[in-house]
Amino acid sequence: MDKYGRRIVPVPPWIPVADQDIQSPLDIASITNSVEYPALFAKKSWTQGVPEKDTQVYWRPSETIGSAFTPQAQNLRIQDLPTKKRKDRPSPLGADGKLQYPPKKSRKELEEDERKQQLVQQKKEVLVPGIIDVEYLLSGQWHRDQKAKMEKREKEKAMRRKLNLLKWEGFPDESG
């Protein structure tokens, strides 16, 4: 079906005319001559022995990310990708390649230590309402945060006043 809902009737394929004569060898030669293959060697180069593919932008399939047959994927090169840093793998060898004592911790032990450190940090950051941390207060951060909260409240109040005035003047409320 086409976009208008009509049924599409396929066109029958081309069928050669049934002739008594066999195709002349000239027709076959013209067909084979019309087929073009890519040039093996570059037409203009410093040396005639330069392959044609080396004169163009050419990447081997192992250098490209996707299929080397699509032009869009050919430009995506593996060498241009940012390197992804791997996590350090625990091993008994030191930086110099020799066995070290005491041995490094296993991955399971490292993850356990990280989890314990996160729990300690979470316990430190527990906020009790009405109680302010001394370091937080002495650094002045508490006062700056309070001032920012007050400014935010003032802006919200001003916006509410403007909305109420607009409602009073007959403008529709767009917030709800």
PDB file of C-alpha atoms in Angstrom, residues 1-170:
ATOM      1  CA  MET A   1       0.000   0.000   0.000  1.00  0.00           C
ATOM      2  CA  ASP A   2       1.229   3.479  -0.776  1.00  0.00           C
ATOM      3  CA  LYS A   3       0.698   6.528   1.442  1.00  0.00           C
ATOM      4  CA  TYR A   4      -2.767   7.144  -0.068  1.00  0.00           C
ATOM      5  CA  GLY A   5      -4.007   3.631   0.702  1.00  0.00           C
ATOM      6  CA  ARG A   6      -3.861   2.359  -2.868  1.00  0.00           C
ATOM      7  CA  ARG A   7      -2.571  -1.106  -3.598  1.00  0.00           C
ATOM      8  CA  ILE A   8       0.776  -1.037  -5.402  1.00  0.00           C
ATOM      9  CA  VAL A   9       1.033  -3.322  -8.405  1.00  0.00           C
ATOM     10  CA  PRO A  10       4.643  -4.351  -8.950  1.00  0.00           C
ATOM     11  CA  VAL A  11       6.138  -3.729 -12.373  1.00  0.00           C
ATOM     12  CA  PRO A  12       7.048  -6.977 -14.114  1.00  0.00           C
ATOM     13  CA  PRO A  13      10.784  -7.479 -14.559  1.00  0.00           C
ATOM     14  CA  TRP A  14      12.468  -6.840 -17.889  1.00  0.00           C
ATOM     15  CA  ILE A  15      12.403  -9.899 -20.083  1.00  0.00           C
ATOM     16  CA  PRO A  16      14.721 -10.168 -23.089  1.00  0.00           C
ATOM     17  CA  VAL A  17      13.128 -10.347 -26.475  1.00  0.00           C
ATOM     18  CA  ALA A  18      13.059 -13.904 -27.774  1.00  0.00           C
ATOM     19  CA  ASP A  19      15.178 -13.722 -30.899  1.00  0.00           C
ATOM     20  CA  GLN A  20      16.630 -16.269 -33.174  1.00  0.00           C
ATOM     21  CA  ASP A  21      19.950 -14.421 -33.104  1.00  0.00           C
ATOM     22  CA  ILE A  22      22.345 -14.906 -30.242  1.00  0.00           C
ATOM     23  CA  GLN A  23      23.686 -11.687 -28.815  1.00  0.00           C
ATOM     24  CA  SER A  24      26.618 -10.500 -30.798  1.00  0.00           C
ATOM     25  CA  PRO A  25      30.016 -10.624 -29.112  1.00  0.00           C
ATOM     26  CA  LEU A  26      30.177  -6.822 -29.450  1.00  0.00           C
ATOM     27  CA  ASP A  27      27.224  -6.429 -27.048  1.00  0.00           C
ATOM     28  CA  ILE A  28      28.850  -8.709 -24.488  1.00  0.00           C
ATOM     29  CA  ALA A  29      32.128  -6.816 -24.830  1.00  0.00           C
ATOM     30  CA  SER A  30      30.382  -3.467 -24.322  1.00  0.00           C
ATOM     31  CA  ILE A  31      28.691  -4.788 -21.182  1.00  0.00           C
ATOM     32  CA  THR A  32      31.953  -6.062 -19.700  1.00  0.00           C
ATOM     33  CA  ASN A  33      33.739  -2.828 -20.604  1.00  0.00           C
ATOM     34  CA  SER A  34      31.059  -0.745 -18.890  1.00  0.00           C
ATOM     35  CA  VAL A  35      31.722  -2.421 -15.543  1.00  0.00           C
ATOM     36  CA  GLU A  36      34.263  -0.325 -13.630  1.00  0.00           C
ATOM     37  CA  TYR A  37      36.463  -1.674 -10.922  1.00  0.00           C
ATOM     38  CA  PRO A  38      38.378   0.590  -8.546  1.00  0.00           C
ATOM     39  CA  ALA A  39      41.862   1.343  -9.765  1.00  0.00           C
ATOM     40  CA  LEU A  40      44.567  -0.841  -8.294  1.00  0.00           C
ATOM     41  CA  PHE A  41      47.257   1.826  -8.466  1.00  0.00           C
ATOM     42  CA  ALA A  42      47.025   5.579  -8.135  1.00  0.00           C
ATOM     43  CA  LYS A  43      47.020   7.442 -11.444  1.00  0.00           C
ATOM     44  CA  LYS A  44      49.059  10.357 -10.087  1.00  0.00           C
ATOM     45  CA  SER A  45      51.544   9.709  -7.324  1.00  0.00           C
ATOM     46  CA  TRP A  46      55.238  10.097  -6.621  1.00  0.00           C
ATOM     47  CA  THR A  47      55.700   6.473  -7.437  1.00  0.00           C
ATOM     48  CA  GLN A  48      53.498   4.330  -9.618  1.00  0.00           C
ATOM     49  CA  GLY A  49      53.576   1.572  -7.006  1.00  0.00           C
ATOM     50  CA  VAL A  50      51.299   3.354  -4.495  1.00  0.00           C
ATOM     51  CA  PRO A  51      48.009   1.491  -4.031  1.00  0.00           C
ATOM     52  CA  GLU A  52      44.883   3.536  -4.737  1.00  0.00           C
ATOM     53  CA  LYS A  53      43.494   2.976  -1.243  1.00  0.00           C
ATOM     54  CA  ASP A  54      46.563   4.671   0.308  1.00  0.00           C
ATOM     55  CA  THR A  55      45.954   7.880  -1.637  1.00  0.00           C
ATOM     56  CA  GLN A  56      42.483   8.223  -0.133  1.00  0.00           C
ATOM     57  CA  VAL A  57      41.314   8.381   3.455  1.00  0.00           C
ATOM     58  CA  TYR A  58      41.293   4.689   4.217  1.00  0.00           C
ATOM     59  CA  TRP A  59      40.949   2.867   7.518  1.00  0.00           C
ATOM     60  CA  ARG A  60      41.191  -0.833   7.994  1.00  0.00           C
ATOM     61  CA  PRO A  61      38.153  -2.538   9.539  1.00  0.00           C
ATOM     62  CA  SER A  62      40.119  -3.189  12.735  1.00  0.00           C
ATOM     63  CA  GLU A  63      40.671   0.568  13.184  1.00  0.00           C
ATOM     64  CA  THR A  64      37.017   1.557  12.866  1.00  0.00           C
ATOM     65  CA  ILE A  65      34.267   1.183  15.425  1.00  0.00           C
ATOM     66  CA  GLY A  66      31.387   0.017  13.286  1.00  0.00           C
ATOM     67  CA  SER A  67      31.140  -1.571   9.926  1.00  0.00           C
ATOM     68  CA  ALA A  68      33.895  -0.409   7.619  1.00  0.00           C
ATOM     69  CA  PHE A  69      31.435  -0.531   4.739  1.00  0.00           C
ATOM     70  CA  THR A  70      29.294   2.412   5.853  1.00  0.00           C
ATOM     71  CA  PRO A  71      30.780   5.873   5.301  1.00  0.00           C
ATOM     72  CA  GLN A  72      29.327   7.233   8.551  1.00  0.00           C
ATOM     73  CA  ALA A  73      30.989   4.556  10.668  1.00  0.00           C
ATOM     74  CA  GLN A  74      34.346   4.824   8.929  1.00  0.00           C
ATOM     75  CA  ASN A  75      35.038   8.220  10.498  1.00  0.00           C
ATOM     76  CA  LEU A  76      34.577   6.833  14.001  1.00  0.00           C
ATOM     77  CA  ARG A  77      38.041   5.632  14.901  1.00  0.00           C
ATOM     78  CA  ILE A  78      38.991   3.575  17.932  1.00  0.00           C
ATOM     79  CA  GLN A  79      42.173   5.595  18.407  1.00  0.00           C
ATOM     80  CA  ASP A  80      40.142   8.815  18.846  1.00  0.00           C
ATOM     81  CA  LEU A  81      38.012   7.470  21.693  1.00  0.00           C
ATOM     82  CA  PRO A  82      38.843   8.614  25.230  1.00  0.00           C
ATOM     83  CA  THR A  83      40.474   5.921  27.297  1.00  0.00           C
ATOM     84  CA  LYS A  84      38.426   4.458  30.097  1.00  0.00           C
ATOM     85  CA  LYS A  85      40.363   4.086  33.316  1.00  0.00           C
ATOM     86  CA  ARG A  86      40.081   0.676  34.890  1.00  0.00           C
ATOM     87  CA  LYS A  87      39.877   0.105  38.611  1.00  0.00           C
ATOM     88  CA  ASP A  88      43.088  -1.008  40.224  1.00  0.00           C
ATOM     89  CA  ARG A  89      43.072  -4.747  40.559  1.00  0.00           C
ATOM     90  CA  PRO A  90      44.387  -6.064  43.830  1.00  0.00           C
ATOM     91  CA  SER A  91      47.483  -8.187  43.479  1.00  0.00           C
ATOM     92  CA  PRO A  92      50.270  -9.328  45.793  1.00  0.00           C
ATOM     93  CA  LEU A  93      52.826  -7.503  43.613  1.00  0.00           C
ATOM     94  CA  GLY A  94      53.970  -3.996  44.421  1.00  0.00           C
ATOM     95  CA  ALA A  95      54.604  -1.116  42.013  1.00  0.00           C
ATOM     96  CA  ASP A  96      58.089  -2.460  41.241  1.00  0.00           C
ATOM     97  CA  GLY A  97      56.730  -5.918  40.337  1.00  0.00           C
ATOM     98  CA  LYS A  98      58.081  -7.711  43.417  1.00  0.00           C
ATOM     99  CA  LEU A  99      56.086  -9.492  46.085  1.00  0.00           C
ATOM    100  CA  GLN A 100      55.211  -7.128  48.877  1.00  0.00           C
ATOM    101  CA  TYR A 101      54.587  -7.802  52.515  1.00  0.00           C
ATOM    102  CA  PRO A 102      52.017  -7.330  53.958  1.00  0.00           C
ATOM    103  CA  PRO A 103      50.068  -8.299  50.855  1.00  0.00           C
ATOM    104  CA  LYS A 104      47.491  -5.915  49.374  1.00  0.00           C
ATOM    105  CA  LYS A 105      43.874  -6.368  50.343  1.00  0.00           C
ATOM    106  CA  SER A 106      41.560  -8.373  48.122  1.00  0.00           C
ATOM    107  CA  ARG A 107      38.762  -6.635  46.207  1.00  0.00           C
ATOM    108  CA  LYS A 108      36.202  -7.880  48.715  1.00  0.00           C
ATOM    109  CA  GLU A 109      38.159  -6.371  51.608  1.00  0.00           C
ATOM    110  CA  LEU A 110      38.598  -3.070  49.724  1.00  0.00           C
ATOM    111  CA  GLU A 111      34.845  -2.857  49.047  1.00  0.00           C
ATOM    112  CA  GLU A 112      34.132  -3.648  52.705  1.00  0.00           C
ATOM    113  CA  ASP A 113      36.442  -0.807  53.820  1.00  0.00           C
ATOM    114  CA  GLU A 114      34.763   1.623  51.403  1.00  0.00           C
ATOM    115  CA  ARG A 115      31.330   0.644  52.724  1.00  0.00           C
ATOM    116  CA  LYS A 116      32.472   1.160  56.320  1.00  0.00           C
ATOM    117  CA  GLN A 117      33.869   4.595  55.460  1.00  0.00           C
ATOM    118  CA  GLN A 118      30.585   5.559  53.800  1.00  0.00           C
ATOM    119  CA  LEU A 119      28.645   4.472  56.893  1.00  0.00           C
ATOM    120  CA  VAL A 120      30.935   6.570  59.122  1.00  0.00           C
ATOM    121  CA  GLN A 121      30.401   9.590  56.852  1.00  0.00           C
ATOM    122  CA  GLN A 122      26.626   9.082  56.932  1.00  0.00           C
ATOM    123  CA  LYS A 123      26.665   8.912  60.736  1.00  0.00           C
ATOM    124  CA  LYS A 124      28.623  12.179  60.865  1.00  0.00           C
ATOM    125  CA  GLU A 125      26.165  13.904  58.558  1.00  0.00           C
ATOM    126  CA  VAL A 126      23.037  13.004  60.559  1.00  0.00           C
ATOM    127  CA  LEU A 127      21.253  16.280  61.214  1.00  0.00           C
ATOM    128  CA  VAL A 128      19.245  16.650  64.401  1.00  0.00           C
ATOM    129  CA  PRO A 129      16.682  19.449  64.111  1.00  0.00           C
ATOM    130  CA  GLY A 130      17.604  22.436  66.280  1.00  0.00           C
ATOM    131  CA  ILE A 131      21.250  21.387  66.775  1.00  0.00           C
ATOM    132  CA  ILE A 132      23.956  23.019  64.639  1.00  0.00           C
ATOM    133  CA  ASP A 133      27.445  21.616  64.168  1.00  0.00           C
ATOM    134  CA  VAL A 134      30.099  23.851  65.744  1.00  0.00           C
ATOM    135  CA  GLU A 135      32.388  23.740  62.694  1.00  0.00           C
ATOM    136  CA  TYR A 136      29.443  24.623  60.457  1.00  0.00           C
ATOM    137  CA  LEU A 137      28.579  27.578  62.679  1.00  0.00           C
ATOM    138  CA  LEU A 138      32.128  28.889  63.174  1.00  0.00           C
ATOM    139  CA  SER A 139      32.985  28.739  59.471  1.00  0.00           C
ATOM    140  CA  GLY A 140      30.116  31.151  58.760  1.00  0.00           C
ATOM    141  CA  GLN A 141      28.452  28.743  56.373  1.00  0.00           C
ATOM    142  CA  TRP A 142      25.332  28.513  58.557  1.00  0.00           C
ATOM    143  CA  HIS A 143      24.821  32.288  58.377  1.00  0.00           C
ATOM    144  CA  ARG A 144      25.288  32.295  54.593  1.00  0.00           C
ATOM    145  CA  ASP A 145      22.788  29.434  54.188  1.00  0.00           C
ATOM    146  CA  GLN A 146      20.242  31.203  56.390  1.00  0.00           C
ATOM    147  CA  LYS A 147      20.644  34.401  54.380  1.00  0.00           C
ATOM    148  CA  ALA A 148      20.151  32.468  51.110  1.00  0.00           C
ATOM    149  CA  LYS A 149      16.991  30.832  52.520  1.00  0.00           C
ATOM    150  CA  MET A 150      15.608  34.228  53.551  1.00  0.00           C
ATOM    151  CA  GLU A 151      16.297  35.704  50.094  1.00  0.00           C
ATOM    152  CA  LYS A 152      14.568  32.738  48.470  1.00  0.00           C
ATOM    153  CA  ARG A 153      11.523  33.162  50.745  1.00  0.00           C
ATOM    154  CA  GLU A 154      11.368  36.892  49.946  1.00  0.00           C
ATOM    155  CA  LYS A 155      11.424  36.188  46.206  1.00  0.00           C
ATOM    156  CA  GLU A 156       8.650  33.604  46.591  1.00  0.00           C
ATOM    157  CA  LYS A 157       6.556  36.078  48.613  1.00  0.00           C
ATOM    158  CA  ALA A 158       7.040  38.772  45.966  1.00  0.00           C
ATOM    159  CA  MET A 159       5.960  36.352  43.232  1.00  0.00           C
ATOM    160  CA  ARG A 160       2.863  35.348  45.236  1.00  0.00           C
ATOM    161  CA  ARG A 161       1.959  39.023  45.714  1.00  0.00           C
ATOM    162  CA  LYS A 162       2.309  39.665  41.968  1.00  0.00           C
ATOM    163  CA  LEU A 163       0.146  36.625  41.159  1.00  0.00           C
ATOM    164  CA  ASN A 164      -2.531  37.763  43.622  1.00  0.00           C
ATOM    165  CA  LEU A 165      -2.535  41.249  42.074  1.00  0.00           C
ATOM    166  CA  LEU A 166      -2.862  39.757  38.601  1.00  0.00           C
ATOM    167  CA  LYS A 167      -5.739  37.520  39.753  1.00  0.00           C
ATOM    168  CA  TRP A 168      -7.434  40.554  41.306  1.00  0.00           C
ATOM    169  CA  GLU A 169      -7.094  42.450  38.015  1.00  0.00           C
ATOM    170  CA  GLY A 170      -8.766  39.578  36.153  1.00  0.00           C
TER     171      GLY A 170
END
